[in-house]
Coordinates of C-alpha atoms in Angstrom, one line a residue:
M1 CA 15.9 17.5 -0.8
K2 CA 17.1 16.8 -4.3
V3 CA 15.8 13.5 -5.8
I4 CA 16.4 11.7 -9.2
I5 CA 13.7 9.2 -10.3
C6 CA 14.5 6.8 -12.8
G7 CA 11.7 5.7 -14.6
A8 CA 8.8 7.5 -15.6
G9 CA 6.4 5.0 -15.6
Q10 CA 3.1 4.3 -13.2
V11 CA 5.1 4.0 -10.2
G12 CA 7.6 6.8 -11.1
W13 CA 5.1 9.1 -12.1
Q14 CA 3.4 8.9 -8.6
I15 CA 6.7 9.4 -6.6
A16 CA 7.4 12.4 -8.6
R17 CA 4.0 13.8 -8.1
H18 CA 4.2 13.2 -4.4
L19 CA 7.8 14.6 -4.1
S20 CA 7.3 17.4 -6.3
G21 CA 4.1 18.5 -4.5
E22 CA 6.1 19.0 -1.2
R23 CA 8.5 20.9 -2.8
N24 CA 11.4 18.8 -3.7
D25 CA 14.0 19.4 -6.4
V26 CA 12.6 16.3 -8.5
T27 CA 14.2 15.2 -11.9
V28 CA 12.8 12.5 -13.7
V29 CA 14.7 10.3 -16.0
D30 CA 13.5 7.8 -18.8
Y31 CA 14.5 6.9 -22.1
N32 CA 10.8 7.4 -23.7
P33 CA 10.7 11.1 -24.4
E34 CA 6.8 11.0 -24.3
L35 CA 6.9 9.8 -20.8
V36 CA 9.5 12.9 -19.9
R37 CA 7.5 15.1 -21.7
R38 CA 4.4 14.1 -19.8
A39 CA 5.9 14.6 -16.5
T40 CA 7.4 17.7 -16.9
E41 CA 4.3 19.2 -18.3
A42 CA 1.9 18.1 -15.7
L43 CA 4.1 18.1 -12.6
D44 CA 6.8 20.6 -11.3
V45 CA 9.9 18.5 -12.4
Q46 CA 12.7 18.5 -14.4
G47 CA 13.2 15.9 -17.0
V48 CA 16.0 14.0 -18.9
T49 CA 15.8 11.8 -22.1
G50 CA 18.2 9.1 -21.8
F51 CA 19.1 5.4 -20.4
A52 CA 19.4 5.8 -16.5
S53 CA 22.3 3.3 -16.0
Y54 CA 24.5 5.6 -18.2
P55 CA 26.9 7.9 -16.3
D56 CA 26.4 10.9 -18.7
V57 CA 22.5 10.7 -18.3
L58 CA 22.9 10.6 -14.7
D59 CA 25.4 13.6 -14.8
R60 CA 22.9 15.8 -16.7
A61 CA 20.3 15.0 -14.3
G62 CA 22.1 16.2 -11.5
A63 CA 23.7 13.6 -9.9
R64 CA 26.6 15.1 -8.7
D65 CA 24.8 16.9 -6.0
A66 CA 21.7 14.6 -5.5
D67 CA 20.7 13.5 -2.2
M68 CA 18.9 10.2 -3.4
I69 CA 17.9 8.4 -6.4
I70 CA 15.1 5.9 -7.0
A71 CA 15.7 3.5 -9.8
A72 CA 12.0 2.2 -11.0
T73 CA 12.7 1.2 -14.5
H74 CA 10.6 -2.1 -15.8
S75 CA 14.3 -3.6 -15.8
D76 CA 15.9 -5.1 -12.4
E77 CA 19.0 -5.0 -14.0
V78 CA 19.2 -1.3 -15.4
N79 CA 18.0 -0.4 -11.9
M80 CA 21.0 -2.3 -10.2
V81 CA 23.1 -0.8 -12.5
T82 CA 21.6 2.7 -12.0
C83 CA 22.3 2.4 -8.2
Q84 CA 26.2 1.0 -8.8
V85 CA 27.0 4.2 -11.1
A86 CA 25.3 6.6 -8.5
H87 CA 27.3 5.2 -5.6
S88 CA 30.5 4.5 -7.6
I89 CA 30.7 7.7 -9.6
F90 CA 28.4 10.3 -7.9
G91 CA 28.5 9.2 -4.3
I92 CA 24.8 9.6 -3.8
T93 CA 24.1 8.5 -0.5
R94 CA 20.5 7.0 -0.6
K95 CA 19.8 4.3 -3.3
I96 CA 16.4 2.7 -3.5
A97 CA 15.9 0.1 -6.2
R98 CA 12.7 -1.4 -7.6
L99 CA 13.4 -5.3 -8.1
R100 CA 10.9 -7.8 -9.4
A101 CA 12.6 -11.3 -10.1
R102 CA 12.2 -13.3 -7.0
S103 CA 16.1 -14.9 -7.2
Y104 CA 17.2 -11.1 -6.3
M105 CA 14.8 -11.5 -3.2
D106 CA 15.9 -14.7 -1.9
A107 CA 17.6 -14.2 1.9
I108 CA 20.3 -16.5 1.0
Y109 CA 22.0 -13.8 -1.6
S110 CA 21.1 -10.7 0.6
D111 CA 24.8 -10.2 1.0
L112 CA 24.7 -8.9 -2.7
Y113 CA 23.2 -5.5 -1.5
R114 CA 26.2 -4.7 0.9
R115 CA 27.9 -1.4 0.1
D116 CA 31.2 -3.3 -1.1
H117 CA 29.0 -5.2 -3.6
L118 CA 26.1 -3.8 -4.9
P119 CA 25.1 -1.1 -3.1
I120 CA 21.7 -0.7 -2.6
D121 CA 20.1 0.7 0.6
V122 CA 16.6 -0.1 0.1
V123 CA 15.2 -2.9 -2.5
I124 CA 11.2 -2.6 -3.1
S125 CA 9.8 -5.8 -4.5
P126 CA 6.2 -5.2 -6.1
E127 CA 5.4 -8.8 -6.1
R128 CA 6.0 -9.3 -2.5
E129 CA 4.4 -6.1 -1.7
V130 CA 1.1 -6.9 -3.8
A131 CA 1.3 -10.7 -2.6
E132 CA 0.8 -9.3 1.1
A133 CA -2.0 -6.7 0.0
A134 CA -3.8 -9.6 -1.4
L135 CA -3.6 -11.9 1.8
Q136 CA -4.7 -9.0 4.0
R137 CA -7.5 -8.6 1.5
L138 CA -8.5 -12.2 2.0
A139 CA -8.2 -12.0 5.9
A140 CA -10.8 -9.2 6.1
P141 CA -13.1 -10.4 3.5
S142 CA -15.9 -8.0 4.0
T143 CA -13.6 -4.7 3.5
F144 CA -12.7 -3.3 0.2
D145 CA -9.1 -2.1 1.8
T146 CA -7.2 -2.8 4.6
E147 CA -3.5 -2.4 5.8
S148 CA -1.5 -3.4 8.9
F149 CA 0.0 -1.2 11.3
M150 CA 2.0 -1.2 14.4
G151 CA 3.7 -4.5 14.0
G152 CA 0.5 -5.9 12.9
K153 CA -1.5 -4.8 16.4
A154 CA -3.4 -2.3 14.4
Q155 CA -5.4 -2.3 11.3
L156 CA -6.7 0.2 9.0
L157 CA -10.2 -1.3 7.3
G158 CA -11.8 0.2 4.3
V159 CA -15.5 -0.5 4.9
A160 CA -18.4 0.5 2.3
L161 CA -21.8 0.9 4.4
D162 CA -25.0 -0.4 3.2
E163 CA -28.2 0.5 3.5
D164 CA -28.7 -2.2 6.5
C165 CA -25.7 -0.9 8.3
P166 CA -27.0 -0.2 12.0
V167 CA -25.0 2.9 12.9
L168 CA -26.1 5.3 9.8
N169 CA -27.3 9.0 10.6
T170 CA -25.4 8.6 13.8
P171 CA -22.7 11.5 14.8
L172 CA -19.4 9.8 15.3
R173 CA -19.0 11.3 18.9
Q174 CA -22.0 9.5 19.5
L175 CA -20.5 6.4 18.4
T176 CA -17.6 6.6 20.7
D177 CA -20.3 6.9 23.9
L178 CA -22.4 4.1 22.4
F179 CA -19.4 1.9 22.1
S180 CA -17.2 3.1 25.1
T181 CA -14.8 -0.2 25.1
L182 CA -14.4 -0.6 21.3
R183 CA -10.6 0.7 20.4
A184 CA -11.7 1.8 16.8
I185 CA -11.8 5.5 15.1
V186 CA -13.3 6.6 11.7
V187 CA -10.5 8.7 10.2
G188 CA -11.7 9.2 6.6
I189 CA -14.8 9.2 4.7
R190 CA -15.3 9.0 0.9
R191 CA -18.7 10.9 -0.2
E192 CA -19.7 11.2 -3.5
G193 CA -16.2 10.6 -4.9
R194 CA -14.3 13.2 -2.4
L195 CA -12.5 11.8 0.5
F196 CA -12.0 13.9 4.0
A197 CA -11.2 13.8 7.4
P198 CA -14.3 13.8 9.3
E199 CA -15.3 16.0 12.4
P200 CA -16.8 14.6 15.6
G201 CA -20.2 16.0 14.6
D202 CA -20.3 14.3 11.2
Q203 CA -22.9 11.6 10.5
L204 CA -22.5 8.5 8.4
F205 CA -24.6 7.9 5.2
A206 CA -25.6 4.6 3.1
G207 CA -22.9 4.6 0.3
D208 CA -20.3 6.1 2.2
Q209 CA -16.7 4.4 2.1
I210 CA -15.0 4.7 5.4
Y211 CA -11.7 4.4 6.6
V212 CA -11.7 2.6 10.1
F213 CA -8.4 2.2 12.4
S214 CA -9.3 -0.5 14.8
H215 CA -7.1 -2.7 17.5
V216 CA -6.4 -6.1 15.9
E217 CA -8.4 -8.0 18.8
D218 CA -11.6 -5.5 17.7
V219 CA -11.8 -5.9 14.1
N220 CA -14.2 -8.4 14.0
R221 CA -16.7 -6.2 16.5
T222 CA -15.9 -3.3 14.3
L223 CA -17.1 -4.9 11.2
D224 CA -20.1 -5.8 13.0
I225 CA -20.9 -2.6 14.3
F226 CA -20.5 -1.1 10.8
G227 CA -23.1 -4.1 9.3
K228 CA -20.4 -6.6 7.8
A229 CA -20.3 -9.9 8.5
T230 CA -17.0 -11.8 9.3
K231 CA -16.6 -15.3 7.7
K232 CA -13.2 -17.4 7.6
Q233 CA -11.8 -18.0 4.0
E234 CA -11.2 -21.6 3.7
R235 CA -11.2 -22.4 -0.1
I236 CA -9.6 -19.9 -2.4
V237 CA -9.4 -19.9 -6.2
I238 CA -6.3 -17.9 -7.4
I239 CA -6.7 -16.9 -11.3
G240 CA -3.1 -15.9 -12.5
G241 CA -0.2 -18.0 -12.0
G242 CA 2.5 -15.3 -12.3
N243 CA 4.8 -13.8 -9.6
V244 CA 2.1 -12.5 -7.8
G245 CA -0.2 -15.5 -7.9
L246 CA 2.5 -17.7 -6.9
A247 CA 3.7 -15.6 -4.1
V248 CA -0.1 -15.7 -2.7
A249 CA -0.2 -19.5 -2.8
R250 CA 3.1 -20.1 -1.0
A251 CA 2.0 -17.8 1.5
L252 CA -1.3 -19.8 2.0
E253 CA 0.5 -23.0 2.0
A254 CA 2.7 -21.8 4.6
R255 CA 0.1 -20.9 6.7
T256 CA -1.3 -23.2 10.1
D257 CA -4.8 -23.0 9.2
R258 CA -5.6 -25.4 6.7
I259 CA -6.7 -23.5 3.4
R260 CA -7.6 -25.2 0.2
A261 CA -6.3 -23.5 -2.9
K262 CA -6.7 -24.0 -6.6
M263 CA -4.7 -22.0 -9.3
I264 CA -6.0 -21.4 -13.0
E265 CA -3.1 -20.1 -15.2
M266 CA -3.3 -19.4 -18.9
N267 CA 0.2 -19.9 -20.2
R268 CA 1.4 -23.7 -19.9
A269 CA 5.1 -22.9 -19.1
S270 CA 3.9 -20.9 -16.2
A271 CA 1.4 -23.7 -15.0
E272 CA 3.9 -26.1 -15.0
R273 CA 6.5 -24.1 -12.9
A274 CA 3.6 -23.2 -10.7
A275 CA 3.0 -26.9 -10.3
D276 CA 6.5 -27.6 -9.3
A277 CA 6.8 -25.0 -6.6
L278 CA 3.7 -25.8 -5.0
E279 CA 3.2 -28.7 -2.6
R280 CA -1.0 -28.7 -2.0
T281 CA -2.4 -26.1 -4.4
I282 CA -4.0 -27.6 -7.4
V283 CA -3.0 -26.1 -10.7
L284 CA -5.2 -26.0 -13.5
N285 CA -4.1 -24.9 -17.3
G286 CA -6.6 -22.7 -18.9
D287 CA -8.4 -19.5 -19.3
G288 CA -9.6 -18.2 -16.2
M289 CA -12.4 -16.5 -17.9
S290 CA -13.8 -19.9 -18.8
A291 CA -17.1 -21.0 -17.3
E292 CA -16.2 -24.7 -17.8
L293 CA -12.6 -24.3 -16.3
L294 CA -14.3 -22.3 -13.5
A295 CA -16.7 -25.2 -12.8
E296 CA -14.0 -27.7 -12.6
A297 CA -12.1 -25.3 -10.1
N298 CA -15.5 -25.6 -8.0
I299 CA -15.9 -21.9 -8.1
D300 CA -19.3 -22.1 -6.8
R301 CA -18.0 -23.8 -3.4
A302 CA -15.2 -21.6 -3.3
D303 CA -14.9 -18.4 -0.6
A304 CA -13.2 -16.3 -2.8
V305 CA -11.5 -15.9 -6.0
L306 CA -8.4 -14.0 -6.5
A307 CA -7.8 -12.5 -10.3
V308 CA -3.9 -11.6 -10.4
T309 CA -3.2 -12.0 -13.9
D310 CA -1.0 -9.0 -15.7
D311 CA -3.9 -7.8 -17.4
D312 CA -6.3 -5.5 -15.5
K313 CA -9.3 -6.6 -17.9
T314 CA -8.8 -10.0 -17.6
N315 CA -9.0 -9.6 -14.1
L316 CA -12.1 -7.6 -14.0
L317 CA -14.2 -10.1 -16.1
A318 CA -12.7 -13.2 -14.5
A319 CA -13.7 -11.8 -11.1
V320 CA -17.4 -10.9 -12.6
R321 CA -17.5 -14.5 -14.0
A322 CA -16.8 -16.1 -11.0
K323 CA -19.3 -13.9 -9.0
Q324 CA -22.0 -14.9 -11.4
A325 CA -20.6 -18.6 -11.2
G326 CA -21.7 -18.5 -7.5
C327 CA -18.5 -17.4 -5.5
P328 CA -19.3 -14.8 -2.8
M329 CA -16.1 -12.9 -3.0
A330 CA -13.9 -11.3 -5.8
I331 CA -10.7 -9.5 -5.3
A332 CA -9.3 -8.2 -8.5
L333 CA -5.6 -6.9 -9.3
I334 CA -6.1 -3.4 -11.1
N335 CA -2.8 -1.1 -12.3
D336 CA -5.2 1.3 -14.0
P337 CA -6.8 3.6 -11.1
T338 CA -9.4 5.0 -13.6
L339 CA -11.0 1.1 -13.8
V340 CA -11.6 1.4 -10.1
P341 CA -15.0 3.1 -10.3
L342 CA -16.5 0.2 -12.2
M343 CA -15.8 -2.0 -9.1
G344 CA -19.2 -1.5 -7.9
A345 CA -21.2 -1.9 -10.9
L346 CA -19.5 -5.0 -11.8
D347 CA -20.2 -6.1 -7.9
I348 CA -16.2 -6.6 -7.3
D349 CA -15.8 -6.8 -3.6
A350 CA -12.2 -5.5 -3.5
Y351 CA -9.2 -4.7 -5.5
I352 CA -5.5 -4.3 -5.3
N353 CA -3.4 -1.7 -6.5
P354 CA 0.1 -2.6 -7.4
R355 CA 1.4 0.9 -8.0
A356 CA -0.3 2.0 -4.6
T357 CA 1.6 -0.4 -2.4
T358 CA 4.8 0.0 -4.2
V359 CA 4.7 3.6 -3.7
S360 CA 3.8 3.4 -0.2
S361 CA 6.9 1.2 0.2
I362 CA 9.1 3.8 -1.5
L363 CA 7.6 6.6 0.5
R364 CA 8.3 4.9 3.8
H365 CA 11.9 5.2 3.2
I366 CA 11.7 9.0 1.9
R367 CA 9.6 10.8 4.5
H368 CA 11.4 12.9 7.5
G369 CA 11.2 12.0 10.6
R370 CA 11.3 8.4 12.1
V371 CA 8.9 7.1 9.8
R372 CA 8.0 3.1 10.4
A373 CA 5.3 2.9 7.7
I374 CA 3.3 4.7 5.2
Y375 CA 0.1 3.7 3.3
S376 CA -1.3 5.7 0.3
I377 CA -4.8 6.0 -0.3
G378 CA -6.6 6.5 -3.5
D379 CA -5.3 8.2 -6.1
A380 CA -2.7 9.7 -3.8
E381 CA -5.6 11.5 -2.2
A382 CA -4.3 10.8 1.5
E383 CA -1.8 8.8 3.2
V384 CA -1.7 6.6 6.6
I385 CA 1.7 7.5 8.4
E386 CA 2.8 5.6 11.1
A387 CA 6.1 7.1 13.2
Q388 CA 7.8 7.2 16.3
V389 CA 7.8 10.4 18.4
L390 CA 11.2 11.5 19.2
S391 CA 12.1 13.8 21.9
T392 CA 12.7 16.7 20.0
S393 CA 9.4 16.4 18.2
P394 CA 6.9 19.3 18.6
V395 CA 4.2 16.7 19.5
A396 CA 6.3 15.1 22.4
G397 CA 4.9 15.8 26.1
R398 CA 1.4 17.2 24.9
A399 CA -2.0 16.0 24.8
V400 CA -3.9 15.2 21.8
R401 CA -6.2 17.9 21.8
D402 CA -3.5 20.4 22.4
I403 CA -1.3 19.3 19.1
E404 CA -1.9 21.7 16.1
F405 CA -2.9 19.0 13.4
P406 CA -4.1 20.3 10.3
E407 CA -7.8 19.9 9.7
G408 CA -7.0 17.0 7.3
V409 CA -5.5 15.0 10.1
L410 CA -6.7 12.7 12.4
M411 CA -4.8 10.2 14.7
G412 CA -6.2 6.6 14.3
A413 CA -4.3 4.8 17.0
L414 CA -1.2 5.1 19.4
M415 CA 1.1 2.6 20.8
K416 CA 2.9 2.8 24.2
G417 CA 5.6 0.2 24.6
D418 CA 3.7 -2.8 23.1
R419 CA 0.4 -1.6 24.1
V420 CA -2.2 0.0 21.3
V421 CA -4.4 2.5 22.9
K422 CA -7.2 4.2 21.4
P423 CA -6.3 7.9 21.5
T424 CA -8.6 10.6 23.3
P425 CA -8.4 14.3 23.6
D426 CA -6.6 13.8 26.7
T427 CA -4.2 11.0 25.8
R428 CA -1.0 12.4 26.2
V429 CA 1.8 11.8 23.6
E430 CA 5.4 10.9 25.0
E431 CA 8.8 10.4 23.7
G432 CA 9.1 7.0 22.0
D433 CA 5.2 6.4 21.3
V434 CA 4.4 5.1 18.1
I435 CA 1.4 7.3 16.5
A436 CA -0.7 6.5 13.2
L437 CA -2.1 9.5 11.5
F438 CA -4.6 9.7 8.7
C439 CA -3.3 12.7 6.5
M440 CA -4.9 14.4 3.3
S441 CA -2.1 14.6 0.7
G442 CA -1.9 18.5 1.1
D443 CA -1.4 18.2 4.9
V444 CA 1.5 15.7 4.9
P445 CA 4.4 18.4 4.6
E446 CA 3.0 20.2 7.8
V447 CA 2.7 16.5 9.4
E448 CA 6.4 15.8 8.3
R449 CA 7.3 19.1 10.1
L450 CA 5.6 17.9 13.4
L451 CA 7.5 14.5 12.9
Q452 CA 10.9 15.6 12.6
V453 CA 13.4 16.4 15.0
S454 CA 15.4 19.4 15.4
I455 CA 19.0 19.8 14.4
D456 CA 20.5 19.5 18.0
F457 CA 19.3 15.8 18.1
F458 CA 22.0 14.9 15.9

């Protein structure tokens, strides 16, 4: 597949890294020659320096025979015009644009993206994706990572194991025997910095970070087995009143269960805008790292603090200050993945990576086969892929034990009709089933092959 990626920032870089690693023909376009040089030197991609919306720049990038264009520059308007040029002049069939402004996302204006208006096939909203990720972290407060699958009926949980975890030093196959009715499977383990898909004989140790697939009805029981208490979040303090903070506050206000939220925003104009847009959320104007202002927000009585400003270091420090002031749980938005190792030392419970959420959304529309959802784990180390099994897929009609999955791939959940089941070696995968697979990044191409349909399907 020939793909043009416009924008060589964090999102564009990660998409190029994924696709070039899977032997696609990738060209990166950016007006910053340093970013283009970095991409071409580190990745197996071609680079073009120039403004992505200029027809001659896209022509030099090979737009005449490209299969897909991904517009992920920092400007919404450049991304929109790039898709228009790609459609009108070059006839590129698949166009994905990243748009940030909330007005562009409003459902009443969705007619804008019709092919005879502004031809964008897929619109990705980072702020909306990040806000959803923040809400999921709040819903599972004892996890460091979480994502929903299968229409919300299955949950991927990231759990850090402590010394008091009841099932330490227990082989995974024994866990299945001990908790035979538990619809949960450990699909990934990070130990001493290395992520891997475990074997049935592998044991769990203190300090491990594990990824567990669980039926949504068994989430609390799963967390209890791994030594994590579950507590409802009723009082939330949001630090940062930009697009992400505002989206989270709106979503909390829309929930049926009553949640008391307070917001702290440094910029006065942004604070006033948030106060006008929100009904029940109390908005305070000031520095989220101020001990006095945190005290005014009753941080010591809050269940969680969510630091989502546009500055990583501010988020980290504000989360630390809130924890020191008595808040039991802190979640920080972190763009720079090199800062993630500081989380443990700073006693920050969970983080949100906007780049990973955006990359996951874009990848969902790129993968072959009938892929329904994708979640990128770590620094592009692994993916969780949810896909529907088609009649001509090599996995259709076979028991799980007979499917030749690569070593770094595990099936975490399977949905038959509207019923999610825990897959066992004897479970037969049928046409129409939906499967969720944990895949190490190097195994993704082989998984795509297993999910693809043969040419006679069309």
